[in-house]
CSV table of C-alpha atoms in Angstrom, one decimal:
chain,number,residue,atom,x,y,z
A,7,MET,CA,-44.2,-4.4,10.9
A,8,SER,CA,-41.8,-5.0,7.7
A,9,LYS,CA,-44.5,-4.4,5.5
A,10,ILE,CA,-45.6,-1.1,7.0
A,11,ILE,CA,-41.8,-0.1,7.1
A,12,ILE,CA,-41.7,-0.6,3.4
A,13,VAL,CA,-45.0,0.7,2.7
A,14,LEU,CA,-43.8,3.7,4.7
A,15,PHE,CA,-40.3,4.1,2.5
A,16,LEU,CA,-42.1,3.8,-0.7
A,17,SER,CA,-44.6,6.7,0.4
A,18,LEU,CA,-41.8,8.7,1.1
A,19,SER,CA,-40.3,8.2,-2.0
A,20,PHE,CA,-43.3,8.9,-4.2
A,21,LEU,CA,-44.2,12.2,-2.0
A,22,LYS,CA,-40.4,13.4,-2.7
A,23,VAL,CA,-40.4,12.8,-6.3
A,24,ASN,CA,-43.9,14.0,-7.4
A,25,GLY,CA,-44.2,16.9,-5.0
A,26,GLN,CA,-40.7,18.5,-5.0
A,27,ASN,CA,-39.3,21.0,-7.4
A,28,THR,CA,-35.8,21.2,-8.7
A,29,LEU,CA,-33.5,23.4,-6.6
A,30,VAL,CA,-31.8,24.7,-9.6
A,31,ASP,CA,-33.8,24.5,-13.0
A,32,SER,CA,-30.2,24.8,-14.9
A,33,ALA,CA,-26.7,24.9,-14.4
A,34,ASP,CA,-26.3,27.6,-16.8
A,35,GLN,CA,-29.2,29.5,-15.8
A,36,LYS,CA,-28.2,33.1,-15.8
A,37,LYS,CA,-30.9,34.4,-13.5
A,38,ASN,CA,-30.1,34.5,-9.7
A,39,VAL,CA,-30.4,31.1,-7.9
A,40,ARG,CA,-32.6,31.2,-5.0
A,41,PHE,CA,-32.5,28.9,-2.1
A,42,LYS,CA,-36.2,27.0,-1.9
A,43,TYR,CA,-36.2,26.2,1.7
A,44,ARG,CA,-39.6,24.1,1.2
A,45,SER,CA,-37.2,21.6,-0.2
A,46,LEU,CA,-35.4,21.2,3.2
A,47,ILE,CA,-38.6,19.6,4.6
A,48,PHE,CA,-38.6,16.1,3.4
A,49,PRO,CA,-34.5,15.5,4.4
A,50,THR,CA,-34.9,17.4,7.5
A,51,VAL,CA,-37.7,15.0,8.5
A,52,LEU,CA,-35.4,12.0,7.9
A,53,ILE,CA,-32.5,13.4,9.4
A,54,GLY,CA,-34.5,14.8,12.5
A,55,TYR,CA,-36.1,11.2,13.0
A,56,GLY,CA,-32.7,9.6,12.9
A,57,VAL,CA,-31.2,11.9,15.6
A,58,VAL,CA,-34.0,11.8,17.9
A,59,GLY,CA,-33.9,8.0,17.9
A,60,LEU,CA,-30.6,8.1,19.4
A,61,THR,CA,-31.9,9.1,22.8
A,62,SER,CA,-35.7,8.6,22.3
A,63,PRO,CA,-37.1,5.1,24.3
A,64,ALA,CA,-39.7,5.1,22.2
A,65,LEU,CA,-37.9,5.1,18.8
A,66,LYS,CA,-35.1,2.8,20.1
A,67,LYS,CA,-38.1,0.3,21.1
A,68,ILE,CA,-39.1,0.9,17.7
A,69,ASN,CA,-36.0,0.0,16.2
A,70,ASN,CA,-35.5,-3.0,18.1
A,71,SER,CA,-39.1,-4.3,17.2
A,72,ILE,CA,-38.6,-3.6,13.6
A,73,ARG,CA,-35.0,-5.9,14.3
A,74,ASP,CA,-36.8,-8.7,15.7
A,75,GLU,CA,-39.6,-8.5,12.7
A,76,LEU,CA,-37.0,-8.7,10.1
A,77,SER,CA,-35.0,-11.4,11.9
A,78,ALA,CA,-38.5,-13.5,12.5
A,79,GLN,CA,-39.1,-13.3,8.5
A,80,HIS,CA,-35.6,-15.1,7.9
A,81,PHE,CA,-34.4,-12.8,5.3
A,82,ARG,CA,-31.5,-14.1,3.3
A,83,LYS,CA,-28.6,-12.0,3.8
A,84,VAL,CA,-26.8,-10.6,0.2
A,85,LYS,CA,-24.3,-8.5,-0.3
A,86,LEU,CA,-26.7,-6.6,-3.1
A,87,ASP,CA,-26.6,-3.5,-1.3
A,88,ASN,CA,-23.0,-2.9,-2.0
A,89,PHE,CA,-23.8,-2.2,-5.5
A,90,THR,CA,-27.5,-0.7,-5.6
A,91,GLN,CA,-26.3,2.1,-3.4
A,92,TYR,CA,-24.2,3.2,-6.6
A,93,THR,CA,-26.7,2.5,-9.3
A,94,PRO,CA,-29.1,5.7,-9.3
A,95,SER,CA,-25.9,7.8,-9.7
A,96,LEU,CA,-24.2,5.7,-12.3
A,97,SER,CA,-27.6,5.5,-14.3
A,98,VAL,CA,-27.2,9.3,-14.8
A,99,TYR,CA,-24.0,8.5,-16.8
A,100,ALA,CA,-25.4,5.3,-18.5
A,101,LEU,CA,-28.5,7.3,-19.8
A,102,ASN,CA,-26.4,9.9,-21.2
A,103,ALA,CA,-24.2,7.2,-22.9
A,104,PHE,CA,-27.2,5.6,-24.7
A,105,GLY,CA,-28.3,9.0,-26.1
A,106,ILE,CA,-30.8,10.5,-23.3
A,107,HIS,CA,-29.4,13.6,-22.3
A,108,GLY,CA,-30.1,15.4,-18.9
A,109,LYS,CA,-30.2,19.1,-17.6
A,110,ASN,CA,-26.4,19.0,-17.4
A,111,ASN,CA,-23.3,18.4,-19.8
A,112,LEU,CA,-20.6,16.2,-18.8
A,113,LYS,CA,-18.9,18.7,-16.8
A,114,ASP,CA,-21.4,20.1,-14.9
A,115,ARG,CA,-23.3,17.0,-13.8
A,116,THR,CA,-19.6,15.5,-12.9
A,117,ILE,CA,-19.2,18.8,-10.8
A,118,VAL,CA,-22.4,18.5,-8.9
A,119,MET,CA,-22.0,14.7,-8.1
A,120,ALA,CA,-18.5,15.0,-6.8
A,121,THR,CA,-19.7,18.2,-4.6
A,122,ALA,CA,-22.8,16.1,-3.2
A,123,TYR,CA,-20.1,13.1,-2.6
A,124,ILE,CA,-18.0,15.4,-0.7
A,125,ILE,CA,-20.6,16.8,1.5
A,126,MET,CA,-22.2,13.4,2.2
A,127,GLY,CA,-18.9,11.5,2.5
A,128,SER,CA,-17.4,14.1,5.4
A,129,SER,CA,-20.8,14.3,7.1
A,130,ILE,CA,-21.2,10.5,7.4
A,131,SER,CA,-17.9,9.9,8.5
A,132,ILE,CA,-17.8,12.6,11.0
A,133,ILE,CA,-20.9,11.6,12.3
A,134,LYS,CA,-20.2,7.6,12.4
A,135,LYS,CA,-17.1,8.5,14.7
A,136,THR,CA,-19.0,10.9,17.0
A,137,SER,CA,-22.1,8.8,17.4
A,138,ASN,CA,-20.7,5.5,18.6
A,139,ILE,CA,-23.6,3.3,17.7
A,140,GLU,CA,-23.8,-0.2,17.6
A,141,ARG,CA,-24.7,-1.9,14.9
A,142,PRO,CA,-27.5,-4.5,14.8
A,143,ASP,CA,-25.1,-7.4,14.6
A,144,SER,CA,-22.8,-6.2,17.0
A,145,SER,CA,-20.0,-5.9,14.6
A,146,ASN,CA,-18.8,-2.5,15.3
A,147,THR,CA,-19.8,1.0,16.6
A,148,ARG,CA,-20.4,2.9,13.2
A,149,SER,CA,-23.9,2.1,12.9
A,150,PHE,CA,-25.1,5.5,12.5
A,151,PRO,CA,-25.8,6.8,10.1
A,152,SER,CA,-26.2,4.3,7.0
A,153,GLY,CA,-23.5,5.2,4.5
A,154,HIS,CA,-24.9,2.7,1.9
A,155,THR,CA,-28.3,4.5,2.2
A,156,ALA,CA,-26.7,7.8,1.5
A,157,ASN,CA,-24.5,6.8,-1.1
A,158,ALA,CA,-28.2,5.6,-2.7
A,159,PHE,CA,-30.4,8.5,-2.2
A,160,LEU,CA,-27.9,11.0,-3.3
A,161,GLY,CA,-27.7,9.2,-6.5
A,162,ALA,CA,-31.6,9.3,-6.5
A,163,GLU,CA,-31.9,12.8,-5.8
A,164,PHE,CA,-29.3,13.5,-8.6
A,165,LEU,CA,-30.9,10.9,-10.8
A,166,TYR,CA,-34.5,12.8,-10.6
A,167,GLN,CA,-32.8,16.4,-10.9
A,168,GLU,CA,-30.7,15.5,-14.1
A,169,TYR,CA,-34.1,13.7,-15.7
A,170,LYS,CA,-37.4,15.3,-13.9
A,171,ASP,CA,-38.0,17.4,-17.0
A,172,ILE,CA,-37.5,14.4,-19.3
A,173,SER,CA,-39.6,11.7,-17.2
A,174,VAL,CA,-40.8,11.7,-13.7
A,175,TRP,CA,-40.3,8.0,-13.8
A,176,TYR,CA,-36.4,8.0,-13.9
A,177,GLY,CA,-36.4,9.6,-10.3
A,178,ILE,CA,-39.4,7.4,-9.4
A,179,MET,CA,-37.2,4.6,-10.2
A,180,GLY,CA,-34.1,5.8,-8.4
A,181,TYR,CA,-36.0,6.4,-5.3
A,182,LEU,CA,-37.0,2.9,-5.4
A,183,VAL,CA,-33.8,1.3,-5.9
A,184,ALA,CA,-32.8,3.5,-2.9
A,185,THR,CA,-35.5,2.5,-0.8
A,186,GLY,CA,-34.6,-0.7,-1.4
A,187,THR,CA,-30.8,-0.5,-0.5
A,188,GLY,CA,-32.1,1.1,2.7
A,189,PHE,CA,-34.1,-2.2,3.5
A,190,LEU,CA,-31.3,-4.6,2.6
A,191,ARG,CA,-29.1,-2.3,5.2
A,192,MET,CA,-31.7,-3.8,8.0
A,193,THR,CA,-32.7,-7.1,6.8
A,194,ASN,CA,-28.5,-7.7,6.5
A,195,ASP,CA,-28.7,-6.6,10.3
A,196,LYS,CA,-26.3,-4.3,9.5
A,197,HIS,CA,-28.7,-0.9,10.2
A,198,TRP,CA,-31.5,0.5,12.3
A,199,LEU,CA,-34.3,2.5,11.0
A,200,THR,CA,-33.2,5.4,12.4
A,201,ASP,CA,-29.6,4.7,11.0
A,202,VAL,CA,-31.1,4.1,7.4
A,203,ALA,CA,-33.7,7.4,7.9
A,204,THR,CA,-30.7,9.8,8.7
A,205,GLY,CA,-28.5,8.4,5.7
A,206,ALA,CA,-31.4,9.1,3.0
A,207,GLY,CA,-31.7,12.5,4.6
A,208,ILE,CA,-28.1,13.2,4.3
A,209,GLY,CA,-27.7,11.5,0.8
A,210,ILE,CA,-30.6,14.0,-0.5
A,211,LEU,CA,-29.4,17.0,1.2
A,212,SER,CA,-26.4,16.8,0.2
A,213,THR,CA,-27.4,16.7,-3.3
A,214,LYS,CA,-29.7,19.7,-3.0
A,215,ILE,CA,-27.0,21.6,-1.3
A,216,ALA,CA,-24.3,20.7,-4.3
A,217,TYR,CA,-26.8,21.9,-7.3
A,218,TRP,CA,-27.3,25.1,-4.9
A,219,VAL,CA,-23.9,25.9,-4.7
A,220,HIS,CA,-22.9,24.5,-8.5
A,221,PRO,CA,-23.4,28.1,-9.7
A,222,PHE,CA,-21.3,29.9,-7.7
A,223,LEU,CA,-18.4,27.2,-8.1
A,224,LYS,CA,-18.5,27.3,-12.0
A,225,LYS,CA,-18.4,30.9,-11.8
A,226,THR,CA,-15.5,30.7,-9.5
A,227,ILE,CA,-13.6,27.6,-9.4
A,228,PHE,CA,-14.3,26.4,-12.7
A,229,LYS,CA,-14.8,29.6,-14.8
A,230,ASP,CA,-11.9,29.2,-17.3
A,231,LYS,CA,-12.3,25.3,-17.6
A,232,ASP,CA,-14.8,24.5,-20.3
A,233,ASP,CA,-13.5,21.4,-21.1
A,234,LEU,CA,-13.7,18.0,-18.8
A,235,ASN,CA,-12.7,14.4,-19.3
A,236,GLY,CA,-13.3,12.1,-16.6
A,237,MET,CA,-13.9,8.8,-15.6
A,238,ILE,CA,-16.6,7.2,-13.0
A,239,MET,CA,-15.7,3.5,-11.8
A,240,PRO,CA,-17.1,1.4,-8.9
A,241,PHE,CA,-13.8,-0.6,-6.9
A,242,TYR,CA,-13.7,-2.9,-4.6
A,243,ASN,CA,-9.8,-3.3,-2.4
A,244,GLY,CA,-11.3,-6.4,-0.9
A,245,ARG,CA,-13.1,-5.0,2.5
A,246,GLU,CA,-14.8,-1.7,1.3
A,247,TYR,CA,-16.7,-0.4,-2.2
A,248,GLY,CA,-17.0,2.7,-3.5
A,249,LEU,CA,-16.7,4.8,-6.4
A,250,GLY,CA,-13.6,6.2,-8.1
A,251,LEU,CA,-13.8,9.5,-9.8
A,252,SER,CA,-11.0,10.7,-12.1
A,253,MET,CA,-11.1,14.4,-13.9
A,254,ILE,CA,-8.9,15.9,-16.2
A,255,PHE,CA,-9.4,19.7,-16.6
């Protein structure tokens, strides 16, 4: 069963990267930006699967079967997912630092990423507080959806959008890392499959919305701010991991 789940996630990742056009071709695009509703299919299916799984006996049974199968495999519990969740996002800045420039400049890509994180973070927080789904390890009732997975897939979509015109392989690698992060959340007994699926969908959708609204934000809120200096760094406060974003306009 665990092998089937890995193949399923990888298949969905490759389908997403190879079959999806960009939501906004350029942040500086002068013509009107039209939302491509087809781009909503992939993340909506993932979110829908997780939501239905909250009440569906069949999907709950699948959750338990996968957990039992992973437990039987005796996977070693590692904390690598605390770091891989941010790898795709940080890769965008690392590639630019090494001279491989993406679609947007520092200002525009940072606005897009910050917008995506605000959308994703607020959505995840609200749903976790209201769903009250117990984690597989019974540590708390904030299992649904997976925030780590949402972070990873947000970054994977961000990496894909910025570099798809240079090479699709950047996006593929980002989605592979994101898929691995989701799988680690299950092997670490922190999330059900439905948690991971919904987290992935929310992460992807948050980035898509961020690119969609970016022209409006740039035209209104950031129209007179041509220069932007900032720094993005991971942080750890002893209990939580995250990304710190500091911008000077």
